[in-house]
CSV table of C-alpha atoms and ligand atoms in Angstrom, one decimal:
chain,number,residue,atom,x,y,z
A,172,MET,CA,18.2,23.7,7.3
A,173,THR,CA,15.6,21.4,6.0
A,174,ALA,CA,13.6,19.6,8.6
A,175,ASN,CA,11.5,16.9,7.7
A,176,HIS,CA,7.7,16.2,9.0
A,177,ASP,CA,4.9,13.8,9.1
A,178,TRP,CA,1.3,14.8,8.3
A,179,THR,CA,-1.8,12.7,7.6
A,180,PRO,CA,-4.3,14.7,5.3
A,181,THR,CA,-7.9,14.5,5.2
A,182,ALA,CA,-9.7,11.9,3.2
A,183,HIS,CA,-10.5,14.7,0.4
A,184,GLU,CA,-6.9,15.9,0.5
A,185,LEU,CA,-5.6,12.4,0.2
A,186,ALA,CA,-7.7,11.7,-2.8
A,187,ASP,CA,-6.4,14.9,-4.4
A,188,LEU,CA,-2.9,14.1,-3.5
A,189,GLU,CA,-3.5,10.9,-5.3
A,190,LEU,CA,-4.6,12.3,-8.3
A,191,LEU,CA,-1.5,14.9,-8.2
A,192,VAL,CA,0.9,11.8,-8.0
A,193,SER,CA,-0.6,9.6,-10.4
A,194,GLY,CA,-0.7,12.5,-13.1
A,195,ALA,CA,-4.6,12.6,-13.4
A,196,PHE,CA,-4.5,16.2,-12.3
A,197,GLN,CA,-1.9,17.2,-15.0
A,198,PRO,CA,-0.5,19.8,-15.6
A,199,LEU,CA,-0.6,20.2,-11.5
A,200,THR,CA,2.1,18.6,-9.7
A,201,GLY,CA,1.4,19.9,-6.2
A,202,PHE,CA,-0.8,21.6,-3.8
A,203,LEU,CA,-1.5,25.3,-4.6
A,204,GLY,CA,-0.5,28.1,-2.7
A,205,VAL,CA,-2.7,31.3,-1.8
A,206,ALA,CA,-2.2,33.3,-5.2
A,207,ASP,CA,-2.8,30.4,-7.4
A,208,THR,CA,-5.8,29.3,-5.3
A,209,HIS,CA,-7.3,33.0,-5.6
A,210,GLY,CA,-6.6,32.7,-9.4
A,211,VAL,CA,-8.2,29.4,-10.1
A,212,ILE,CA,-11.5,30.7,-7.8
A,213,GLU,CA,-11.5,34.1,-9.5
A,214,HIS,CA,-10.4,33.5,-13.1
A,215,GLY,CA,-10.3,29.9,-13.5
A,216,ARG,CA,-6.5,30.2,-13.9
A,217,LEU,CA,-3.4,29.7,-12.2
A,218,THR,CA,-1.1,32.7,-11.6
A,219,ASP,CA,1.2,31.6,-14.6
A,220,GLY,CA,-1.9,31.8,-16.8
A,221,THR,CA,-2.5,28.0,-17.1
A,222,PRO,CA,-6.3,27.3,-17.0
A,223,TRP,CA,-7.3,24.9,-14.1
A,224,PRO,CA,-10.6,24.6,-12.5
A,225,ALA,CA,-10.7,24.0,-8.7
A,226,PRO,CA,-8.3,24.7,-5.8
A,227,VAL,CA,-6.3,21.8,-4.8
A,228,THR,CA,-5.2,22.5,-1.4
A,229,LEU,CA,-3.6,21.1,1.6
A,230,THR,CA,-4.0,22.6,5.3
A,231,LEU,CA,-2.1,21.6,8.1
A,232,PRO,CA,-2.9,22.9,11.8
A,233,ASP,CA,-1.7,26.2,12.9
A,234,ASP,CA,1.0,24.6,15.5
A,235,HIS,CA,2.3,21.9,12.7
A,236,PRO,CA,5.9,23.3,12.3
A,237,ALA,CA,6.5,22.7,8.7
A,238,ARG,CA,8.0,25.9,7.1
A,239,PRO,CA,9.1,26.7,3.4
A,240,GLY,CA,12.2,24.4,2.5
A,241,ASP,CA,11.1,21.6,4.8
A,242,ARG,CA,9.9,18.3,3.6
A,243,VAL,CA,6.5,16.8,4.8
A,244,THR,CA,5.9,12.9,4.5
A,245,LEU,CA,2.4,12.7,3.7
A,246,ARG,CA,0.9,9.5,5.1
A,247,ASP,CA,-2.4,7.5,4.7
A,248,PRO,CA,-4.6,6.8,7.8
A,249,GLU,CA,-2.9,3.4,8.1
A,250,GLY,CA,0.4,5.3,8.7
A,251,ALA,CA,1.8,4.4,5.1
A,252,ALA,CA,3.8,7.1,3.3
A,253,VAL,CA,2.1,8.1,0.3
A,254,ALA,CA,4.1,11.0,-1.0
A,255,VAL,CA,6.6,13.5,0.0
A,256,LEU,CA,5.6,17.5,-0.1
A,257,THR,CA,8.2,19.9,-0.4
A,258,VAL,CA,7.1,23.2,1.2
A,259,THR,CA,7.5,26.2,-1.0
A,260,GLU,CA,5.0,28.4,0.5
A,261,ARG,CA,3.0,28.6,3.8
A,262,GLU,CA,0.2,30.9,4.8
A,263,GLY,CA,-1.6,30.1,8.0
A,264,GLY,CA,-2.4,26.6,7.5
A,265,GLN,CA,-2.2,26.5,4.1
A,266,VAL,CA,0.8,24.6,2.6
A,267,ALA,CA,1.9,24.8,-0.9
A,268,GLY,CA,4.5,22.6,-3.0
A,269,PRO,CA,5.3,19.7,-5.2
A,270,VAL,CA,4.6,16.1,-4.2
A,271,GLU,CA,6.7,13.1,-5.3
A,272,GLY,CA,4.8,9.8,-5.0
A,273,LEU,CA,6.5,6.8,-3.1
A,274,GLY,CA,5.2,3.9,-4.9
A,275,ALA,CA,1.9,1.9,-4.8
A,276,ILE,CA,-0.9,3.4,-2.9
A,277,GLU,CA,-2.5,0.9,-0.8
A,278,HIS,CA,-5.2,2.6,1.4
A,279,GLY,CA,-8.9,2.7,0.8
A,280,PRO,CA,-10.8,0.1,-1.4
A,281,PHE,CA,-10.0,-1.1,-4.8
A,282,ALA,CA,-6.4,0.4,-4.6
A,283,ARG,CA,-5.5,-2.0,-7.5
A,284,MET,CA,-8.0,-0.8,-9.8
A,285,ARG,CA,-6.8,2.9,-9.2
A,286,ARG,CA,-4.4,2.6,-12.2
A,287,PRO,CA,-2.5,5.8,-13.4
A,288,PRO,CA,-3.2,7.6,-16.6
A,289,ALA,CA,0.3,6.7,-18.1
A,290,GLU,CA,-0.6,3.0,-18.0
A,291,ILE,CA,-3.9,3.1,-19.4
A,292,ARG,CA,-2.4,5.4,-22.1
A,293,ALA,CA,0.1,3.2,-23.0
A,294,LYS,CA,-2.3,0.2,-22.9
A,295,LEU,CA,-5.0,1.7,-25.4
A,296,ALA,CA,-2.3,3.7,-27.5
A,297,GLY,CA,-3.1,3.3,-31.2
A,298,ARG,CA,-6.9,3.5,-31.1
A,299,PRO,CA,-9.4,6.2,-30.1
A,300,VAL,CA,-10.4,6.2,-26.4
A,301,LEU,CA,-14.0,7.1,-25.5
A,302,ALA,CA,-13.9,8.0,-21.8
A,303,VAL,CA,-17.1,7.9,-19.6
A,304,THR,CA,-16.8,9.5,-16.1
A,305,MET,CA,-19.4,8.1,-13.8
A,306,ARG,CA,-20.6,8.4,-10.3
A,307,GLY,CA,-23.6,6.0,-10.2
A,308,PRO,CA,-25.2,3.1,-12.4
A,309,LEU,CA,-25.2,3.2,-16.2
A,310,ASP,CA,-28.5,3.3,-17.3
A,311,ASP,CA,-28.5,3.7,-20.9
A,312,LEU,CA,-25.4,1.9,-22.6
A,313,SER,CA,-26.6,2.5,-26.3
A,314,GLU,CA,-25.6,5.9,-26.2
A,315,ILE,CA,-22.0,5.0,-25.2
A,316,VAL,CA,-21.7,2.2,-27.9
A,317,ALA,CA,-22.8,4.6,-30.2
A,318,THR,CA,-20.6,7.1,-29.6
A,319,ALA,CA,-17.5,4.7,-29.7
A,320,ASP,CA,-18.5,3.4,-33.2
A,321,GLU,CA,-19.1,6.9,-34.4
A,322,LEU,CA,-15.8,7.9,-32.9
A,323,GLY,CA,-14.0,4.9,-34.4
A,324,LYS,CA,-15.2,5.8,-37.9
A,325,THR,CA,-14.2,9.6,-37.7
A,326,ALA,CA,-11.1,9.2,-35.3
A,327,GLY,CA,-9.6,5.9,-36.0
A,328,ASP,CA,-7.7,4.8,-39.0
A,329,SER,CA,-9.4,1.1,-38.9
A,330,GLY,CA,-12.7,2.2,-38.5
A,331,GLU,CA,-12.8,0.1,-35.5
A,332,PRO,CA,-15.0,1.3,-32.5
A,333,ALA,CA,-13.2,3.4,-30.0
A,334,THR,CA,-12.2,1.6,-26.8
A,335,ILE,CA,-14.4,2.4,-24.1
A,336,LEU,CA,-12.7,3.5,-21.0
A,337,LEU,CA,-15.1,3.6,-17.7
A,338,LEU,CA,-13.8,6.1,-15.3
A,339,ALA,CA,-15.5,5.1,-11.9
A,340,LEU,CA,-15.3,8.2,-9.8
A,341,ALA,CA,-15.4,6.6,-6.2
A,342,TYR,CA,-14.8,8.3,-3.3
A,343,GLY,CA,-16.3,7.9,0.3
A,344,GLU,CA,-19.0,5.7,1.3
A,345,ARG,CA,-20.9,5.6,-2.3
A,346,GLY,CA,-17.5,4.8,-3.8
A,347,PRO,CA,-17.7,1.0,-4.0
A,348,ALA,CA,-21.4,1.2,-5.3
A,349,VAL,CA,-19.8,3.3,-8.3
A,350,VAL,CA,-17.3,0.5,-8.9
A,351,ARG,CA,-19.7,-2.4,-8.9
A,352,ALA,CA,-21.6,-0.2,-11.1
A,353,ALA,CA,-18.9,0.2,-13.7
A,354,LEU,CA,-17.8,-3.5,-13.5
A,355,ALA,CA,-21.7,-4.3,-13.9
A,356,ALA,CA,-21.5,-2.0,-17.1
A,357,ARG,CA,-18.3,-3.7,-18.7
A,358,ASP,CA,-19.8,-6.9,-18.6
A,359,ARG,CA,-22.6,-5.5,-21.1
A,360,LEU,CA,-19.9,-3.8,-23.1
A,361,PRO,CA,-17.5,-4.7,-25.9
A,362,LYS,CA,-14.9,-7.2,-24.4
A,363,ASP,CA,-12.1,-4.8,-24.4
A,364,THR,CA,-13.9,-2.0,-22.1
A,365,GLU,CA,-11.5,-0.9,-19.3
A,366,VAL,CA,-12.6,0.0,-16.0
A,367,VAL,CA,-10.3,2.2,-14.0
A,368,VAL,CA,-11.2,3.7,-10.5
A,369,VAL,CA,-10.4,7.3,-9.9
A,370,PRO,CA,-10.7,9.0,-6.4
A,371,LEU,CA,-12.1,12.3,-7.4
A,372,ALA,CA,-13.9,13.9,-4.5
A,373,PRO,CA,-17.2,15.6,-5.6
A,374,ARG,CA,-17.4,19.4,-6.0
A,375,GLU,CA,-19.9,21.8,-7.2
A,376,PRO,CA,-21.3,20.6,-10.6
A,377,ALA,CA,-20.0,23.0,-13.1
A,378,ILE,CA,-16.2,22.4,-11.4
A,379,ASP,CA,-16.7,18.6,-11.0
A,380,LEU,CA,-17.6,18.6,-14.7
A,381,GLU,CA,-14.4,20.6,-15.8
A,382,LEU,CA,-12.2,18.3,-13.4
A,383,ARG,CA,-13.8,15.3,-15.2
A,384,GLU,CA,-12.8,16.5,-18.7
A,385,ARG,CA,-9.0,17.0,-17.3
A,386,ILE,CA,-8.9,13.7,-16.0
A,387,ALA,CA,-10.4,12.2,-19.1
A,388,ASP,CA,-7.7,14.0,-21.1
A,389,ALA,CA,-5.2,12.5,-18.7
A,390,TYR,CA,-6.0,9.3,-19.4
A,391,GLY,CA,-6.0,9.7,-23.2
A,392,ALA,CA,-9.6,10.2,-24.2
A,393,SER,CA,-10.2,11.2,-27.6
A,394,GLU,CA,-13.9,12.0,-26.5
A,395,HIS,CA,-15.5,12.2,-23.0
A,396,LEU,CA,-18.9,11.4,-21.8
A,397,ALA,CA,-20.0,12.4,-18.5
A,398,ALA,CA,-22.5,10.3,-17.2
A,399,PRO,CA,-25.6,11.7,-15.3
A,400,ASP,CA,-25.1,11.8,-11.6
A,401,PRO,CA,-27.5,9.2,-9.6
A,402,VAL,CA,-30.4,10.9,-7.8
A,403,ILE,CA,-29.6,9.7,-4.3
A,404,ILE,CA,-33.0,9.0,-2.2
A,405,PRO,CA,-31.8,8.5,1.4
A,406,GLY,CA,-33.5,5.5,3.0
A,407,PRO,CA,-36.1,6.5,5.7
A,408,PRO,CA,-34.4,7.9,9.1
A,409,HIS,CA,-35.7,4.9,11.1
A,410,ARG,CA,-33.4,2.7,8.7
A,411,ARG,CA,-30.3,5.1,9.1
A,412,GLY,CA,-27.8,5.2,11.3
A,413,LEU,CA,-27.9,7.5,14.3
A,414,VAL,CA,-25.8,8.7,16.9
A,415,VAL,CA,-27.6,10.4,20.1
A,416,PHE,CA,-24.5,12.3,21.7
A,417,PHE,CA,-25.3,13.9,25.1
A,418,THR,CA,-22.9,16.5,26.4
A,419,GLY,CA,-23.0,18.3,29.5
A,420,LEU,CA,-21.1,18.8,32.9
A,421,SER,CA,-20.4,16.2,35.2
A,422,GLY,CA,-23.4,15.1,37.4
A,423,SER,CA,-25.9,17.1,34.7
A,424,GLY,CA,-27.8,13.8,33.9
A,425,LYS,CA,-26.2,12.5,30.9
A,426,SER,CA,-25.8,8.7,31.8
A,427,THR,CA,-29.1,8.6,33.7
A,428,ILE,CA,-30.8,10.0,30.6
A,429,ALA,CA,-28.9,7.8,28.1
A,430,ARG,CA,-29.4,4.6,30.3
A,431,GLY,CA,-33.3,5.7,30.4
A,432,LEU,CA,-33.3,6.2,26.5
A,433,ARG,CA,-31.6,2.7,26.0
A,434,ASP,CA,-33.8,1.0,28.0
A,435,ALA,CA,-37.0,2.7,26.1
A,436,LEU,CA,-35.2,1.8,23.0
A,437,LEU,CA,-34.9,-1.8,23.8
A,438,GLU,CA,-38.4,-2.1,25.4
A,439,ARG,CA,-39.7,-1.0,21.9
A,440,GLY,CA,-37.5,-3.2,20.0
A,441,SER,CA,-37.3,-1.5,16.8
A,442,ARG,CA,-33.7,-0.8,16.7
A,443,THR,CA,-30.6,-2.2,17.9
A,444,VAL,CA,-28.6,0.1,20.3
A,445,THR,CA,-25.0,0.5,21.2
A,446,TYR,CA,-24.6,2.1,24.5
A,447,LEU,CA,-21.1,3.5,24.8
A,448,ASP,CA,-21.2,4.2,28.6
A,449,GLY,CA,-18.8,6.8,29.7
A,450,ASP,CA,-17.3,4.6,32.3
A,451,VAL,CA,-16.9,1.7,30.2
A,452,VAL,CA,-15.1,3.7,27.5
A,453,ARG,CA,-12.6,5.0,29.9
A,454,ARG,CA,-11.8,1.4,31.4
A,455,LEU,CA,-11.5,-0.2,27.9
A,456,LEU,CA,-11.2,2.0,24.9
A,457,SER,CA,-9.6,5.0,26.5
A,458,ALA,CA,-7.9,3.3,29.6
A,459,GLY,CA,-4.9,5.4,30.6
A,460,LEU,CA,-6.1,8.7,29.2
A,461,SER,CA,-6.1,12.0,31.7
A,462,PHE,CA,-8.5,14.6,31.6
A,463,SER,CA,-5.9,17.2,29.8
A,464,LYS,CA,-7.3,18.8,26.7
A,465,ALA,CA,-5.1,16.5,24.3
A,466,ASP,CA,-6.6,13.4,26.0
A,467,ARG,CA,-10.1,14.4,26.4
A,468,ASP,CA,-10.2,15.0,22.5
A,469,LEU,CA,-8.5,11.8,21.9
A,470,ASN,CA,-11.2,10.0,24.2
A,471,ILE,CA,-14.0,11.8,22.1
A,472,ARG,CA,-12.6,10.9,18.6
A,473,ARG,CA,-12.3,7.2,19.9
A,474,ILE,CA,-16.1,7.7,21.0
A,475,GLY,CA,-16.8,9.3,17.6
A,476,PHE,CA,-14.9,6.5,15.5
A,477,VAL,CA,-16.8,3.6,17.1
A,478,ALA,CA,-20.0,5.6,17.0
A,479,ALA,CA,-19.6,6.3,13.2
A,480,GLU,CA,-18.9,2.5,12.4
A,481,VAL,CA,-22.2,1.9,14.4
A,482,ALA,CA,-24.0,4.2,12.2
A,483,ARG,CA,-22.4,3.1,9.3
A,484,HIS,CA,-24.1,-0.1,9.4
A,485,GLY,CA,-27.6,1.5,10.3
A,486,GLY,CA,-27.4,0.9,13.8
A,487,LEU,CA,-28.0,3.2,16.6
A,488,ALA,CA,-25.1,4.3,19.2
A,489,ILE,CA,-25.9,6.5,22.5
A,490,CYS,CA,-22.7,8.3,23.8
A,491,ALA,CA,-22.6,10.1,27.1
A,492,PRO,CA,-19.2,11.8,27.8
A,493,ILE,CA,-18.8,15.1,29.0
A,494,ALA,CA,-17.3,16.4,25.6
A,495,PRO,CA,-16.4,19.7,26.7
A,496,TYR,CA,-15.0,21.2,23.4
A,497,ALA,CA,-16.9,22.4,20.7
A,498,ALA,CA,-14.5,21.8,17.8
A,499,THR,CA,-14.3,18.0,18.9
A,500,ARG,CA,-18.1,17.4,19.1
A,501,ALA,CA,-18.0,18.9,15.4
A,502,GLU,CA,-15.5,16.5,14.4
A,503,VAL,CA,-17.6,13.8,15.7
A,504,ARG,CA,-20.6,15.1,13.9
A,505,ALA,CA,-18.7,15.3,10.7
A,506,MET,CA,-17.4,11.5,11.2
A,507,VAL,CA,-20.8,10.3,11.5
A,508,GLU,CA,-22.4,12.2,8.6
A,509,GLU,CA,-19.4,11.4,6.5
A,510,VAL,CA,-20.7,7.7,6.6
A,511,GLY,CA,-24.5,8.5,5.7
A,512,GLY,CA,-25.5,8.4,9.5
A,513,ASP,CA,-27.4,10.9,11.5
A,514,PHE,CA,-26.2,12.7,14.5
A,515,LEU,CA,-28.4,14.2,17.3
A,516,LEU,CA,-26.6,16.4,19.7
A,517,VAL,CA,-28.4,16.6,23.2
A,518,HIS,CA,-26.9,19.3,25.5
A,519,VAL,CA,-27.8,18.4,28.9
A,520,ALA,CA,-27.7,21.8,30.3
A,521,THR,CA,-28.2,21.6,33.8
A,522,PRO,CA,-26.1,24.2,35.3
A,523,LEU,CA,-23.3,24.2,37.3
A,524,GLU,CA,-24.7,24.8,40.8
A,525,GLU,CA,-27.1,22.2,40.4
A,526,CYS,CA,-24.5,19.4,39.3
A,527,GLU,CA,-22.3,20.7,42.3
A,528,ARG,CA,-25.3,20.6,44.7
A,529,ARG,CA,-26.1,16.9,43.5
A,530,ASP,CA,-22.4,16.3,43.6
A,531,ARG,CA,-23.2,12.5,43.5
A,532,LYS,CA,-19.6,11.1,43.4
A,533,GLY,CA,-17.9,13.8,45.9
A,534,LEU,CA,-15.9,15.0,42.8
A,535,TYR,CA,-17.0,18.7,43.0
A,536,ALA,CA,-16.0,19.0,46.4
A,537,LYS,CA,-12.5,17.5,45.8
A,538,ALA,CA,-12.4,19.7,42.9
A,539,ARG,CA,-12.8,22.7,45.0
A,540,ALA,CA,-10.5,21.5,47.5
A,541,GLY,CA,-7.8,21.2,44.5
A,542,LEU,CA,-7.7,17.6,45.0
A,543,ILE,CA,-8.7,16.9,41.3
A,544,PRO,CA,-7.0,19.3,38.7
A,545,GLU,CA,-8.6,20.3,35.6
A,546,PHE,CA,-12.2,19.4,36.6
A,547,THR,CA,-14.7,20.6,34.1
A,548,GLY,CA,-16.7,23.6,35.3
A,549,ILE,CA,-14.2,24.4,38.2
A,550,SER,CA,-10.8,24.4,36.7
A,551,ALA,CA,-11.3,23.4,33.2
A,552,PRO,CA,-13.7,24.8,30.7
A,553,TYR,CA,-16.8,23.5,29.1
A,554,GLU,CA,-17.7,25.1,25.9
A,555,GLU,CA,-21.6,25.4,25.6
A,556,PRO,CA,-22.9,24.1,22.4
A,557,ASP,CA,-24.6,26.5,20.1
A,558,ASP,CA,-25.3,23.6,17.4
A,559,ALA,CA,-27.4,21.4,20.1
A,560,ASP,CA,-30.3,19.6,18.5
A,561,LEU,CA,-32.1,19.2,22.0
A,562,THR,CA,-31.3,21.3,25.4
A,563,ILE,CA,-32.4,19.9,28.4
A,564,ASP,CA,-31.9,21.5,31.9
A,565,THR,CA,-32.9,18.7,34.2
A,566,THR,CA,-33.0,21.0,37.3
A,567,GLY,CA,-36.6,20.2,39.0
A,568,MET,CA,-37.5,17.6,36.2
A,569,ASP,CA,-37.7,14.0,36.7
A,570,VAL,CA,-35.6,11.4,34.9
A,571,ASP,CA,-38.8,9.9,32.9
A,572,HIS,CA,-39.7,13.4,31.7
A,573,ALA,CA,-36.0,14.0,30.5
A,574,VAL,CA,-36.0,10.6,28.8
A,575,GLY,CA,-39.3,11.6,27.1
A,576,LEU,CA,-37.9,14.6,25.8
A,577,VAL,CA,-35.2,12.6,23.7
A,578,LEU,CA,-37.8,10.2,22.8
A,579,ASP,CA,-40.1,13.0,21.2
A,580,ALA,CA,-37.4,14.5,19.4
A,581,LEU,CA,-36.5,10.8,17.8
A,582,GLU,CA,-39.9,10.3,17.2
A,583,LYS,CA,-40.3,13.7,15.5
A,584,GLY,CA,-37.2,13.2,13.2
A,585,GLY,CA,-38.9,9.6,12.1
A,586,TRP,CA,-35.7,7.7,13.6
A,587,ILE,CA,-38.1,5.7,15.9
A,588,ARG,CA,-41.9,4.6,15.2
B,142,LIG,N1,-10.8,16.5,35.9
B,142,LIG,C1,-11.9,15.9,35.7
B,142,LIG,N2,-13.0,16.6,34.8
B,142,LIG,C2,-14.0,16.0,34.5
B,142,LIG,N3,-14.4,14.7,34.9
B,142,LIG,C3,-13.5,13.9,35.5
B,142,LIG,C4,-12.4,14.6,36.1
B,142,LIG,N4,-11.7,13.5,36.7
B,142,LIG,C5,-12.5,12.4,36.8
B,142,LIG,N5,-13.6,12.9,36.4
B,142,LIG,C6,-14.6,11.6,35.8
B,142,LIG,O1,-14.6,11.5,34.7
B,142,LIG,C7,-16.0,11.4,33.9
B,142,LIG,C8,-15.7,12.2,32.8
B,142,LIG,O2,-15.5,11.5,31.7
B,142,LIG,P1,-15.4,11.9,30.2
B,142,LIG,O3,-15.0,10.8,29.4
B,142,LIG,O4,-17.0,11.8,30.0
B,142,LIG,O5,-14.8,13.1,30.0
B,142,LIG,S1,-14.5,13.8,28.7
B,142,LIG,O6,-15.5,14.0,27.8
B,142,LIG,O7,-13.4,13.3,28.0
B,142,LIG,O8,-13.9,15.4,29.1
B,142,LIG,C9,-16.8,12.3,34.9
B,142,LIG,O9,-18.1,11.5,35.0
B,142,LIG,P2,-19.4,12.1,34.7
B,142,LIG,O10,-19.8,12.6,36.2
B,142,LIG,O11,-20.1,10.7,34.5
B,142,LIG,O12,-19.5,12.9,33.7
B,142,LIG,C10,-16.1,12.3,36.2
B,142,LIG,O13,-16.7,11.5,37.0
B,143,LIG,N1,-34.1,14.9,35.2
B,143,LIG,C1,-33.2,14.2,35.3
B,143,LIG,N2,-32.5,13.9,34.6
B,143,LIG,C2,-31.2,13.0,34.9
B,143,LIG,N3,-30.7,12.8,36.0
B,143,LIG,C3,-31.4,13.5,37.0
B,143,LIG,C4,-32.5,14.0,36.7
B,143,LIG,N4,-33.1,14.9,37.8
B,143,LIG,C5,-32.0,14.4,38.9
B,143,LIG,N5,-31.0,13.7,38.4
B,143,LIG,C6,-30.1,13.0,39.1
B,143,LIG,O1,-28.6,13.7,38.6
B,143,LIG,C7,-27.7,12.9,38.8
B,143,LIG,C8,-27.0,12.6,37.4
B,143,LIG,O2,-25.8,11.8,37.3
B,143,LIG,P1,-25.5,11.2,36.1
B,143,LIG,O3,-26.6,11.0,35.2
B,143,LIG,O4,-24.3,10.2,36.6
B,143,LIG,O5,-24.6,12.5,35.5
B,143,LIG,P2,-23.6,12.5,34.2
B,143,LIG,O6,-23.6,11.1,33.6
B,143,LIG,O7,-24.0,13.8,33.5
B,143,LIG,O8,-22.5,12.8,35.1
B,143,LIG,C9,-28.3,11.7,39.1
B,143,LIG,O9,-28.0,11.4,40.6
B,143,LIG,C10,-29.8,11.6,39.0
B,143,LIG,O10,-30.6,10.9,39.6
């Protein structure tokens, strides 16, 4: 029997999904299976011989129940159904099969400008089209104008210049800047110039170029110009968003050091600080959550979400939860880096014996007595980080010294001056 499931793909998968559904990835009509993925990577061809440059895949978690024959409604982060995948193959987490769009896509900025190839082909039919794919500002428009003129003379009946179609490859944080660049260029180009936003996630340069060619083709281009990628110079560290994320056992000293760090930063006054105090988070943002693995993960993701928003706007967020699971900490790191922020993981590595000796809140005694279930370090795991940017064992150390170690790291990294 066919079962129906739901899933929210990652941002990259959703961008690919949108291109599959719109026809911009023609002739692909669905996510690739393992054999096709292998064929594409090894030979640039699907198993049926069709040339295709890049894997376009969807991965579900191992415990997701979808099986071949099932249908999965793929949803955007806001919960709106984007497409239905009919699963034809599953190998590990990778699921393959055709996707069918469910109408207008609304998530992400500039949804109305992400017009599908068929609409643009119909609108521009009858004249040659020069497609320009771009990921940054177009510095030199004269080459585009000259190419459109030339194309009109050679490919068009009337000799009129080709219509210029600016395909703004907008994905992630830098997407809006690409769209602004396309709109600014349009104002300086012939009146009939079109701007279409295409959510093509960046890949390695050679593959990216081939995909651009495919997309330009799908949009009816007679010729394609790939505008050079912009040189991105990241702002100096003291202007970039930063998340200082403490992790460690209960009683290891996370909150004490975090508070000391906050005060030291406020004293300097050079950066604004958001301190996501663990207790405040548990009382407000994560009210009602337990200490099960699932709830702890949710707690950490919520903290990560808020911290990433702070970092997106160039702020500095300090977080100090236990965060016992490595994969969830890595997710937060990825969330922060995705928005252009830096992430500093501080492992407060005070050993269990010392934390238990301190037992400030009497919780270890209760946990030992079996009164608190799933207590980290006693009856629930703590996965030691192997990706800590700084490790501090506070045993026999005074608080100011511990705070000083973090301040030193921030100074060394250029985050504070
Ligand atoms: N079962 C269990 N395990 C661990 N800790 C427990 C538990 N039950 C209550 N507490 C108290 O909750 C504080 C940890 O909350 P966190 O939000 O930081 O935990 S987690 O990151 O979601 O794992 C932790 O506070 P800190 O001592 O400040 O770390 C404990 O006081
Ligand atoms: N060098 C140090 N750094 C941080 N805390 C220390 C240090 N030395 C002793 N402590 C004590 O250890 C305890 C740590 O508690 P807390 O900061 O609430 O830990 P956590 O937030 O990790 O549960 C406090 O009582 C603090 O005074």
